[in-house]
CSV table of C-alpha atoms in Angstrom, one decimal:
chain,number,residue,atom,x,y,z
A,1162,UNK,CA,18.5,14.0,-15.5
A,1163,UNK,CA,16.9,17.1,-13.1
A,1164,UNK,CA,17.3,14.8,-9.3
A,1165,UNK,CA,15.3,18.2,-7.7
A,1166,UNK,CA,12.1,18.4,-6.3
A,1167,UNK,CA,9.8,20.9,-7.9
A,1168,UNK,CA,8.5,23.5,-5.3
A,1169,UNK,CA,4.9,21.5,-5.6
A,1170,UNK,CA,7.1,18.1,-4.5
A,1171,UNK,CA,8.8,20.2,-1.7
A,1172,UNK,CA,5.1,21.3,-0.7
A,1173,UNK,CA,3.3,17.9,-0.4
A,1174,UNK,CA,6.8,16.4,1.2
A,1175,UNK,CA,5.8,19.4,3.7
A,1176,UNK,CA,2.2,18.6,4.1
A,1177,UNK,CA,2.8,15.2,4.7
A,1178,UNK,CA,5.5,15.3,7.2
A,1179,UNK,CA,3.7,18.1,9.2
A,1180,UNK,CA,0.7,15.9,9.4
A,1181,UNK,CA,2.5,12.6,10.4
A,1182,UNK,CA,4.8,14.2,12.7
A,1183,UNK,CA,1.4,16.2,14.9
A,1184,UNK,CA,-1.4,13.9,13.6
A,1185,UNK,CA,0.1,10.1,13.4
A,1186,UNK,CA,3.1,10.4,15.9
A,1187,UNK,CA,0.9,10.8,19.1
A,1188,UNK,CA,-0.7,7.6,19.9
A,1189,UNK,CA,1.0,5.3,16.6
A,1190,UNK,CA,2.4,3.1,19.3
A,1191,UNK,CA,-1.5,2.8,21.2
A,1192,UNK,CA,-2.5,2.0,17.9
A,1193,UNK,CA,-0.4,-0.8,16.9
A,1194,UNK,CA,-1.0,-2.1,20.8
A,1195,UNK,CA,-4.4,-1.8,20.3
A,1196,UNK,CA,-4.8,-2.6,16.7
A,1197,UNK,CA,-7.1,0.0,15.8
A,1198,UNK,CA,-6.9,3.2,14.0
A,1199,UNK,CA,-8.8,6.3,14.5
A,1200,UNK,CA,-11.4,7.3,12.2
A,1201,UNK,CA,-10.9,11.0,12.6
A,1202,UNK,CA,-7.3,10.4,11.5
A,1203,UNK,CA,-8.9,9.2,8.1
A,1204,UNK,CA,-11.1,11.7,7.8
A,1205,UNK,CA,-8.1,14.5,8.5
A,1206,UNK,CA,-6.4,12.3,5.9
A,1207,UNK,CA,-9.5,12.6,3.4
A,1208,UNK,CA,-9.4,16.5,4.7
A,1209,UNK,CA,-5.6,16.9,3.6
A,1210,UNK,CA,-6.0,15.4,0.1
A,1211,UNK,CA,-3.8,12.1,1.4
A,1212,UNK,CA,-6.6,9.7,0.0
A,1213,UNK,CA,-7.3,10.6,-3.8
A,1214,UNK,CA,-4.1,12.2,-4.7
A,1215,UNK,CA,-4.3,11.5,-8.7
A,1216,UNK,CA,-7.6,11.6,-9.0
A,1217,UNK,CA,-8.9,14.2,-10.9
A,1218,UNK,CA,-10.6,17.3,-9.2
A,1219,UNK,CA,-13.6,16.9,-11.0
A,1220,UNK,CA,-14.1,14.0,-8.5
A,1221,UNK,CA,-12.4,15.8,-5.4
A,1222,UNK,CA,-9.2,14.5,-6.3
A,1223,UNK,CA,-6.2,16.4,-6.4
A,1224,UNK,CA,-5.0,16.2,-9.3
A,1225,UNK,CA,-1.2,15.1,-8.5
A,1226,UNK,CA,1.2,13.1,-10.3
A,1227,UNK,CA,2.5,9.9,-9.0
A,1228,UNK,CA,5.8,11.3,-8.1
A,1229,UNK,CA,3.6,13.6,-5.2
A,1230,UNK,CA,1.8,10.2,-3.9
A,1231,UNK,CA,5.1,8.5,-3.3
A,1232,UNK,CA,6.8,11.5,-1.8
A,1233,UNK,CA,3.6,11.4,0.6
A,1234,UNK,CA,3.7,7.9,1.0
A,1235,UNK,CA,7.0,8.0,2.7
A,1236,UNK,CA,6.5,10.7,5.0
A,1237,UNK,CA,3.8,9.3,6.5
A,1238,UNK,CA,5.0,6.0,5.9
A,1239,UNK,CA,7.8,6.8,8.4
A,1240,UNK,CA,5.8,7.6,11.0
A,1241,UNK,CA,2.8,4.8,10.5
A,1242,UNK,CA,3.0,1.9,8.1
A,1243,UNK,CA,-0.5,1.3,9.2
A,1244,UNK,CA,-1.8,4.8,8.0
A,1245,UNK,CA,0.7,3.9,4.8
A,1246,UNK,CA,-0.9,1.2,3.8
A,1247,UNK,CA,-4.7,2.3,3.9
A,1248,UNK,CA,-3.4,5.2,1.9
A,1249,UNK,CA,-1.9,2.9,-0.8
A,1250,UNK,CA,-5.0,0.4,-1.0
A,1251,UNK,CA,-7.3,3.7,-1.1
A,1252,UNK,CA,-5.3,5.6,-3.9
A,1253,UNK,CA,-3.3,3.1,-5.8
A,1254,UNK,CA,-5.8,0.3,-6.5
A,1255,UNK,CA,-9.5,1.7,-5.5
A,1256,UNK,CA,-9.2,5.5,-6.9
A,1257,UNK,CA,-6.9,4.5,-10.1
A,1258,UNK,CA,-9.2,1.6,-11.1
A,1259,UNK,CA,-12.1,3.2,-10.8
A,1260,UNK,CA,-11.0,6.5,-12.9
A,1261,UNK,CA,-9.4,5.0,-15.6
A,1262,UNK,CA,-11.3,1.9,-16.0
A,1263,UNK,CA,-14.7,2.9,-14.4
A,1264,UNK,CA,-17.7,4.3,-16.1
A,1265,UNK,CA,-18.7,8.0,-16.0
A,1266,UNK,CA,-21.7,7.0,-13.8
A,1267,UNK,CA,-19.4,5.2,-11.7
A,1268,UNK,CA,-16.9,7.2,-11.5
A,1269,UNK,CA,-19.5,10.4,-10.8
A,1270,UNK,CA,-21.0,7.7,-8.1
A,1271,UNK,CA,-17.5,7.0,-6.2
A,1272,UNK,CA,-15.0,8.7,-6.6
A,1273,UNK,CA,-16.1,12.4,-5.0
A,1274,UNK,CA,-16.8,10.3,-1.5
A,1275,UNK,CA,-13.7,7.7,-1.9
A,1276,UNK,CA,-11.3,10.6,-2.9
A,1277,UNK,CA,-11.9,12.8,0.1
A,1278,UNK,CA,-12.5,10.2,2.9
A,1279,UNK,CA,-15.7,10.0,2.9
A,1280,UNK,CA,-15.2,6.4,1.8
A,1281,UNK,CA,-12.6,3.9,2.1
A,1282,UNK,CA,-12.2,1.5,-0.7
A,1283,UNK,CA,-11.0,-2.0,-0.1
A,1284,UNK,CA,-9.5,-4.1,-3.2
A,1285,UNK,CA,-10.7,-7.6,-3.1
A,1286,UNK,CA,-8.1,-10.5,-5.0
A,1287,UNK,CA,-6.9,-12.5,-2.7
A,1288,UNK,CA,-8.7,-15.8,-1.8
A,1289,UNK,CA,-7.9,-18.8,0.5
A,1290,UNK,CA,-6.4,-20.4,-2.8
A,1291,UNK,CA,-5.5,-17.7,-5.0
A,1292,UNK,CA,-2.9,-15.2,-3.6
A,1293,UNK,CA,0.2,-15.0,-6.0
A,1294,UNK,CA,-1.9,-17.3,-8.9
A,1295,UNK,CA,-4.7,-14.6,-9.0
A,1296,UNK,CA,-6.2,-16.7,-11.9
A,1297,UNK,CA,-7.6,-18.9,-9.4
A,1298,UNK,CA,-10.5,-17.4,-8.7
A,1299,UNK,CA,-13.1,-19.2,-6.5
A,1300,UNK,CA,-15.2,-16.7,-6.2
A,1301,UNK,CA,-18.2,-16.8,-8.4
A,1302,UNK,CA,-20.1,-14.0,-10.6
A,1303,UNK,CA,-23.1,-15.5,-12.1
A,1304,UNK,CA,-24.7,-13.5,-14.9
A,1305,UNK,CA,-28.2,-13.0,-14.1
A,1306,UNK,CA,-29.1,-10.8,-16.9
A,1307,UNK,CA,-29.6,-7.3,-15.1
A,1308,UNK,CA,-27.5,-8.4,-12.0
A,1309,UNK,CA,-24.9,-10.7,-10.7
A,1310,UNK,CA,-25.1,-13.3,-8.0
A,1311,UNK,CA,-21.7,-13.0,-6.3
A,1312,UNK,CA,-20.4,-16.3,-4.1
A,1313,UNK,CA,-17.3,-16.6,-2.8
A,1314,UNK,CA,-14.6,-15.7,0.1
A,1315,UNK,CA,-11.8,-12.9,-0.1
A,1316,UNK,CA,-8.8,-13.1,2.0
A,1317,UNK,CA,-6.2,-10.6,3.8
A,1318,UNK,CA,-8.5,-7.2,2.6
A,1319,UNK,CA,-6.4,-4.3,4.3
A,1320,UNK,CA,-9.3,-2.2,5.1
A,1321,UNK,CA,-11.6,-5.1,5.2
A,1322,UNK,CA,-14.2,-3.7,8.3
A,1323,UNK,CA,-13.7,-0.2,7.7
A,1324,UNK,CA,-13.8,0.1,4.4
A,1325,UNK,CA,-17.1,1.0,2.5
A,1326,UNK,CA,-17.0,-0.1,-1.0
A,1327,UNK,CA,-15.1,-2.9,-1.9
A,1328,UNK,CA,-14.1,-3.6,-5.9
A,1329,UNK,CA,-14.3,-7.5,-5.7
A,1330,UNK,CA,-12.9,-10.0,-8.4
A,1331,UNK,CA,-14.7,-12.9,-9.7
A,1332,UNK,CA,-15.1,-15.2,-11.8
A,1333,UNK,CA,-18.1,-15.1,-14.2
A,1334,UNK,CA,-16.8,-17.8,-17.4
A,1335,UNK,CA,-14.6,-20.6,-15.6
A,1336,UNK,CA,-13.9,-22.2,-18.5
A,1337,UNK,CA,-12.6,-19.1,-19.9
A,1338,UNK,CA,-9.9,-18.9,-17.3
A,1339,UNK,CA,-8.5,-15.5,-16.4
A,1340,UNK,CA,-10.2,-14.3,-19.9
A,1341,UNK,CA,-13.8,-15.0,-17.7
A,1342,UNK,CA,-12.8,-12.7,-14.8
A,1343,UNK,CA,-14.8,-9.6,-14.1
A,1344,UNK,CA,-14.3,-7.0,-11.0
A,1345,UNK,CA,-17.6,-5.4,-9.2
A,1346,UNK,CA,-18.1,-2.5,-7.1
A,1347,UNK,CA,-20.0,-4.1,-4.0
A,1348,UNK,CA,-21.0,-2.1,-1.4
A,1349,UNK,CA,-20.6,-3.0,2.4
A,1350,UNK,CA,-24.0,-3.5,3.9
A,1351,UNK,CA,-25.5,-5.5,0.8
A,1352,UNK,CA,-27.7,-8.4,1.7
A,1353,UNK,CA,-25.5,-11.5,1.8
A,1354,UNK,CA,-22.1,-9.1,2.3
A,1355,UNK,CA,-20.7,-10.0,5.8
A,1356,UNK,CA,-17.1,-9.3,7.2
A,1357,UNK,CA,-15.2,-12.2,8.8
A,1358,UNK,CA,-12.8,-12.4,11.8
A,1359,UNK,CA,-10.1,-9.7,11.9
A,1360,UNK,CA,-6.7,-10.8,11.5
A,1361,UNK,CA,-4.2,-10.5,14.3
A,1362,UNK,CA,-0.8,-9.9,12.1
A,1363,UNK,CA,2.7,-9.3,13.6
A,1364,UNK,CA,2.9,-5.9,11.6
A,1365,UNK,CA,0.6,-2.9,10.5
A,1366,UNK,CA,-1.5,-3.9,13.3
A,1367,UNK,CA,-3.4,-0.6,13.5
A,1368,UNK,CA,-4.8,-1.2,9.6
A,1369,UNK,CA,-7.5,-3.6,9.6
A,1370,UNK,CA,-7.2,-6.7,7.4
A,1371,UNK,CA,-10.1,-9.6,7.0
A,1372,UNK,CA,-11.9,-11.9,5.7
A,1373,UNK,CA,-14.9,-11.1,3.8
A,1374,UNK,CA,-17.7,-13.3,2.8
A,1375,UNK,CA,-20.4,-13.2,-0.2
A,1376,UNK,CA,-23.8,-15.2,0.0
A,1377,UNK,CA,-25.6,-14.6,-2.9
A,1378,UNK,CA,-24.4,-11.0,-3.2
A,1379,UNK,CA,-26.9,-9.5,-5.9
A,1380,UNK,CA,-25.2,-6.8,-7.7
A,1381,UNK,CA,-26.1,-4.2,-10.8
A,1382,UNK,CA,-25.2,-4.9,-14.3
A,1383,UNK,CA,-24.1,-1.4,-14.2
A,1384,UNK,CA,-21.5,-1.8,-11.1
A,1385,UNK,CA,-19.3,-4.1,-13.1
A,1386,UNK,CA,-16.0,-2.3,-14.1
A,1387,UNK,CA,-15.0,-2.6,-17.6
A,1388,UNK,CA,-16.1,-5.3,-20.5
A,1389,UNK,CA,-17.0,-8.4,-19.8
A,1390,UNK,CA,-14.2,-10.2,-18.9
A,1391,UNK,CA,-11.8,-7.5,-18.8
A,1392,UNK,CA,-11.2,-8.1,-14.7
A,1393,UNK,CA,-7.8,-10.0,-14.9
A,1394,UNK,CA,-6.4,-7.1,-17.1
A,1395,UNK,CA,-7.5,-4.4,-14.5
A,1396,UNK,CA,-6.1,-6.3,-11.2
A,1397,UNK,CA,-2.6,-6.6,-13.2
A,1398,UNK,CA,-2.7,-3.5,-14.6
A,1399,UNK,CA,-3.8,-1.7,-11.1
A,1400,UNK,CA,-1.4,-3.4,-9.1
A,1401,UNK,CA,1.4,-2.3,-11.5
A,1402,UNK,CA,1.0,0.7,-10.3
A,1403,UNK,CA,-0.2,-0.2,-6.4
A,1404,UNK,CA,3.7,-1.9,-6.3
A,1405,UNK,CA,5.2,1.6,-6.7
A,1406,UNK,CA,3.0,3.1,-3.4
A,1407,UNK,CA,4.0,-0.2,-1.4
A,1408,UNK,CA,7.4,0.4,-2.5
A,1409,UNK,CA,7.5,4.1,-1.5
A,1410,UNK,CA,6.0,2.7,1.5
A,1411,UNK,CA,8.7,0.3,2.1
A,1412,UNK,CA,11.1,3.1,1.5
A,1413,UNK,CA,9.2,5.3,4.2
A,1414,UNK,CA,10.1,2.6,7.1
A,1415,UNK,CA,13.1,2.3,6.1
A,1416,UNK,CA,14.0,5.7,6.4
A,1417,UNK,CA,12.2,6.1,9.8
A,1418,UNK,CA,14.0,3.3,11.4
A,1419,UNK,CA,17.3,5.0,9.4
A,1420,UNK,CA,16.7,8.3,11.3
A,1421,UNK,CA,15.8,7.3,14.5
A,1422,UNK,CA,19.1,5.0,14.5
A,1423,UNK,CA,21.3,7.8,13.3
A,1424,UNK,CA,19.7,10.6,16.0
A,1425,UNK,CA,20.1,7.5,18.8
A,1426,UNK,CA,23.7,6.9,17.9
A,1427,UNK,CA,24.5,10.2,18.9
A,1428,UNK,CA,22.8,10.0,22.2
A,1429,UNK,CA,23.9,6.8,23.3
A,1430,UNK,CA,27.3,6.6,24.9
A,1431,UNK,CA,29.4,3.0,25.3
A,1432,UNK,CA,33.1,3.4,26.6
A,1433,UNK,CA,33.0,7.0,27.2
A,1434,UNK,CA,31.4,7.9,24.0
A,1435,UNK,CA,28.9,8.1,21.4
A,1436,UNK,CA,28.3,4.7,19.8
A,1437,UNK,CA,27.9,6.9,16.5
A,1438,UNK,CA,32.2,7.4,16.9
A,1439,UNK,CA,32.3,3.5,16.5
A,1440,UNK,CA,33.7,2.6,13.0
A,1441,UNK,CA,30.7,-0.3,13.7
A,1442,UNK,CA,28.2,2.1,14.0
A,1443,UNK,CA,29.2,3.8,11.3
A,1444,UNK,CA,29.3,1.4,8.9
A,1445,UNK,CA,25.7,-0.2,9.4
A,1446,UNK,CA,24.7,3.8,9.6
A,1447,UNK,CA,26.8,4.3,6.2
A,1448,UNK,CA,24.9,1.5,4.2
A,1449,UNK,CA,21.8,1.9,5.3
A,1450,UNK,CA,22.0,5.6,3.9
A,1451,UNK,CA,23.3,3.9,0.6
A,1452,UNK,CA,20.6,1.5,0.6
A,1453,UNK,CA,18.1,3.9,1.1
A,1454,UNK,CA,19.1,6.2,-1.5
A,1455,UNK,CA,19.4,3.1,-4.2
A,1456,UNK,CA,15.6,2.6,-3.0
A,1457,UNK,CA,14.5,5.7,-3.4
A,1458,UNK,CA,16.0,6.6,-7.0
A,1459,UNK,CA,14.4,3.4,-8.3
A,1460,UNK,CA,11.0,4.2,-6.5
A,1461,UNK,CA,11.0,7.9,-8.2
A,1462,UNK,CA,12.2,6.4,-11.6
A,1463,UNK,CA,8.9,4.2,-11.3
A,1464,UNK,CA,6.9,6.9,-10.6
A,1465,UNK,CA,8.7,9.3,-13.5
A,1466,UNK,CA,7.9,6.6,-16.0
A,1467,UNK,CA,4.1,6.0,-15.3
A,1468,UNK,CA,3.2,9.8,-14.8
A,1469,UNK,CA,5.2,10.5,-18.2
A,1470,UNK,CA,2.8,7.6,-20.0
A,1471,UNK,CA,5.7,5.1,-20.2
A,1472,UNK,CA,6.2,1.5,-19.9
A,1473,UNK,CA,6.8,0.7,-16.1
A,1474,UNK,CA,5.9,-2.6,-15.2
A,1475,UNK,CA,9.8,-3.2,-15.1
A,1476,UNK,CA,10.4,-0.7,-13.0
A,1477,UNK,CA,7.6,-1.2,-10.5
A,1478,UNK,CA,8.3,-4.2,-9.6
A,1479,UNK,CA,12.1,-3.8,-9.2
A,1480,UNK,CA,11.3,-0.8,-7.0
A,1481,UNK,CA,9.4,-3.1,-4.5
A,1482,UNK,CA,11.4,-5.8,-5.2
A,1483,UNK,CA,14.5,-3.8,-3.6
A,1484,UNK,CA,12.8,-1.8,-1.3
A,1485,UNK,CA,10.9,-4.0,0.7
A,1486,UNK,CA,14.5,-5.8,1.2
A,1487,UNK,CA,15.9,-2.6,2.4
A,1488,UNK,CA,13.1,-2.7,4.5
A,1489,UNK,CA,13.6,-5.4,6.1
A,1490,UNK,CA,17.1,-5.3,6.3
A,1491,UNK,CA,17.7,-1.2,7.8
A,1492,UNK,CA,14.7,-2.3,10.7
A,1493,UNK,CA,16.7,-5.3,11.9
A,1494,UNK,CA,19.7,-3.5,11.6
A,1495,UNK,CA,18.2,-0.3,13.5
A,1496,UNK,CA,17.2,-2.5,16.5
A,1497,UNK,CA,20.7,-3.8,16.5
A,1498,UNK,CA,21.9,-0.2,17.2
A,1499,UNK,CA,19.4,0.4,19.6
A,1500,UNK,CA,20.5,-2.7,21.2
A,1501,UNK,CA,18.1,-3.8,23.9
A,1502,UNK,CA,15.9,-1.0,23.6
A,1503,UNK,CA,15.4,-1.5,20.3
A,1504,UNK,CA,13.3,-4.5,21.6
A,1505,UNK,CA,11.0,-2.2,23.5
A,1506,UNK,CA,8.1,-0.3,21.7
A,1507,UNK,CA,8.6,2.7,23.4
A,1508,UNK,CA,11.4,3.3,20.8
A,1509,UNK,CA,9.9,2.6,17.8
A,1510,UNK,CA,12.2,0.3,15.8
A,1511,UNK,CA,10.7,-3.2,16.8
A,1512,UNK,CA,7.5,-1.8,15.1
A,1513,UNK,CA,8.9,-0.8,12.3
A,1514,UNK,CA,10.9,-3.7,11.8
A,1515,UNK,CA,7.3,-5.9,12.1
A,1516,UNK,CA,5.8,-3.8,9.5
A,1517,UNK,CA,8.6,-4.1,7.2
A,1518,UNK,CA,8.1,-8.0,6.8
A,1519,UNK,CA,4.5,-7.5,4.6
A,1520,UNK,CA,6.4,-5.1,2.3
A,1521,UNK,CA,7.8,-8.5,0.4
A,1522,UNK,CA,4.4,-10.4,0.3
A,1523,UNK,CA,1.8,-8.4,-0.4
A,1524,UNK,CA,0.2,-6.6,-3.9
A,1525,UNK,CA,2.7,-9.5,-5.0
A,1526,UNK,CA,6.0,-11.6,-3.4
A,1527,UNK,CA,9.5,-10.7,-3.4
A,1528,UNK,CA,9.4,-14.0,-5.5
A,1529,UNK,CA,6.6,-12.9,-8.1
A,1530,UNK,CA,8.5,-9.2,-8.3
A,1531,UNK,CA,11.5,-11.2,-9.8
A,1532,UNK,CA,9.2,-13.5,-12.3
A,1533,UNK,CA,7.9,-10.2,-13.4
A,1534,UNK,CA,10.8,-8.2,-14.0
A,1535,UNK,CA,12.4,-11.8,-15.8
A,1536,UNK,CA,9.9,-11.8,-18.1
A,1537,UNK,CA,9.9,-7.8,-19.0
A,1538,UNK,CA,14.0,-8.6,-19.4
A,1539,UNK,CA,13.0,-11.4,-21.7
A,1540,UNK,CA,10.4,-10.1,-24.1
């Protein structure tokens, strides 16, 4: 096992951490206050290369393995869950699906404008009554002959208002079950598309997440992804690989709230000294290192497996299983160091600690993660 970073790894762990540090730094705390995110910081994302990583440069991609997407992913994940998770939806489950299960017209269509910012992509699953049973599908496709009619509501879309072309789920065969579900490339603006209310979350406030609505949607033959009724297959098989980019995500505010605890501890004096000299201190500072490093091997193992063409729906899912934990668990335990100004936005860790939270519900619970990886142990 070779635990270094290729010079490439080094240089996108570079890129990425310049641009959150200059870029996503000044104003993240506006941004979560205000809950709204700069276009121009997507477009300097698109600029960078941040939003079609793996796609292909025939499309304007880059080109990069998975391994560079998660390195990116936690740098600027550190700084700005919100900029991590529009990043994730963009190149995990919009750019993959569409290369590797879209059509060349599609795919010559798309992915140039998704891949360098042009476009945002939303990913539409979710529904009022189908969030971890994504074979409930309400939502209705009905074959037309050379279009669909598309009915139906979508749920909690990050990038629901921003976003430009959405790749929706239906159902076109109910009685087929999840063997009758197609997805669709809609595009905002379509007669009978309309976004609903904006969600007002406790966390990744700046991304915008929403309902959206579809009244007799009328959509091309030639937008569906994939054979009819191959749509369950490609959510599954896309969010596979989406968990590894929420789980590098997860590791990237884990990590934040790590290193702003361990640089505060060394400010902050109690009893005539440091609070990092107290064995206390060190200990929460000493496991959440450990933690951190446990998350991060597994997320990088995830990512080995997939960009070398191997089985990894194992571990993807126990790479967001743990790291969301971690998550959750180094944030709270940062704004415990930081004591009561840990409860303050101005020092970051109360934010962070919010954002954590979604890392363990969505692109699939804490509680689906470990269904999944039992069934992979029991096959």
């Amino acid at each position: 096992m070779d635990f270094n970073l290729s010079e490439e790894h080094l240089a996108v762990m570079a890129a990425a951490r310049d641009f959150a540090q200059n870029e996503l730094l000044p104003g993240v705390i506006e941004r979560d206050t205000a809950q709204s995110f700069d276009p121009g910081l997507i477009r300097k994302m698109g600029d960078l290369g941040f939003l079609g990583m793996m796609i292909d440069p025939q499309y304007g991609g880059g080109g990069m393995d998975t391994l560079s997407y998660v390195i990116a992913m936690e740098e600027i994940s550190k700084i700005d869950a919100s900029a991590g998770v529009m990043m994730s939806v963009n190149n995990s489950l919009v750019c993959w699906g569409l290369q590797h299960y879209g059509s060349d017209a599609q795919k010559q269509k798309y992915l140039p404008s998704l891949a360098t910012g042009q476009m945002i992509g939303a990913f539409c699953l979710s529904e009022p009554e189908a969030g971890s049973d994504a074979t409930s599908q309400h939502t209705l496709a009905e074959d037309k002959g050379d279009h669909y009619l598309i009915n139906g509501t979508k749920n909690w879309i990050t990038s629901g208002s921003s976003s430009s072309v959405c790749l929706v789920v239906a159902q076109t065969y109910p009685d087929k079950k999840h063997k009758g579900i197609n997805v669709f490339i809609v595009e905002k603006g379509w007669e009978g598309f309309s976004v609903g209310k904006k969600e007002d979350k406790m966390g990744i406030r700046a991304s915008d997440t929403n309902t959206l609505m579809f009244s007799d949607v009328k959509v091309p033959k030639e937008n569906r992804i994939g054979d009819d009724g191959s749509g369950f297959k490609f959510a599954m098989t896309t969010l596979n690989g989406g968990r590894i980019g929420i789980a590098a995500q997860a590791l990237g505010i884990a990590t934040g709230a790590y290193e702003l605890s361990l640089k505060y501890s060394k400010e902050r004096k109690t009893f005539g000294k440091p609070i990092s000299e107290h064995q206390a201190i060190q200990f929460k500072l000493a496991e959440m290192a450990t933690k951190i490093e446990a998350a991060r091997l597994l997320v990088y193992k995830a990512a080995r497996l997939k960009d070398a063409g191997k089985d990894y729906i194992q571990a993807a899912a126990m790479a967001k299983l743990y790291a969301s934990d971690v998550a959750m668990w180094v944030t709270t335990e940062a704004v415990q160091i930081h004591g009561g100004y840990g409860y303050v936005k101005e020092y970051h860790v109360e934010r962070m600690m919010r954002d954590a939270k979604i890392t363990q519900i969505y692109e699939g619970t804490s509680e689906i993660q470990k269904l999944v990886i039992a069934r992979e142990l029991l096959k």
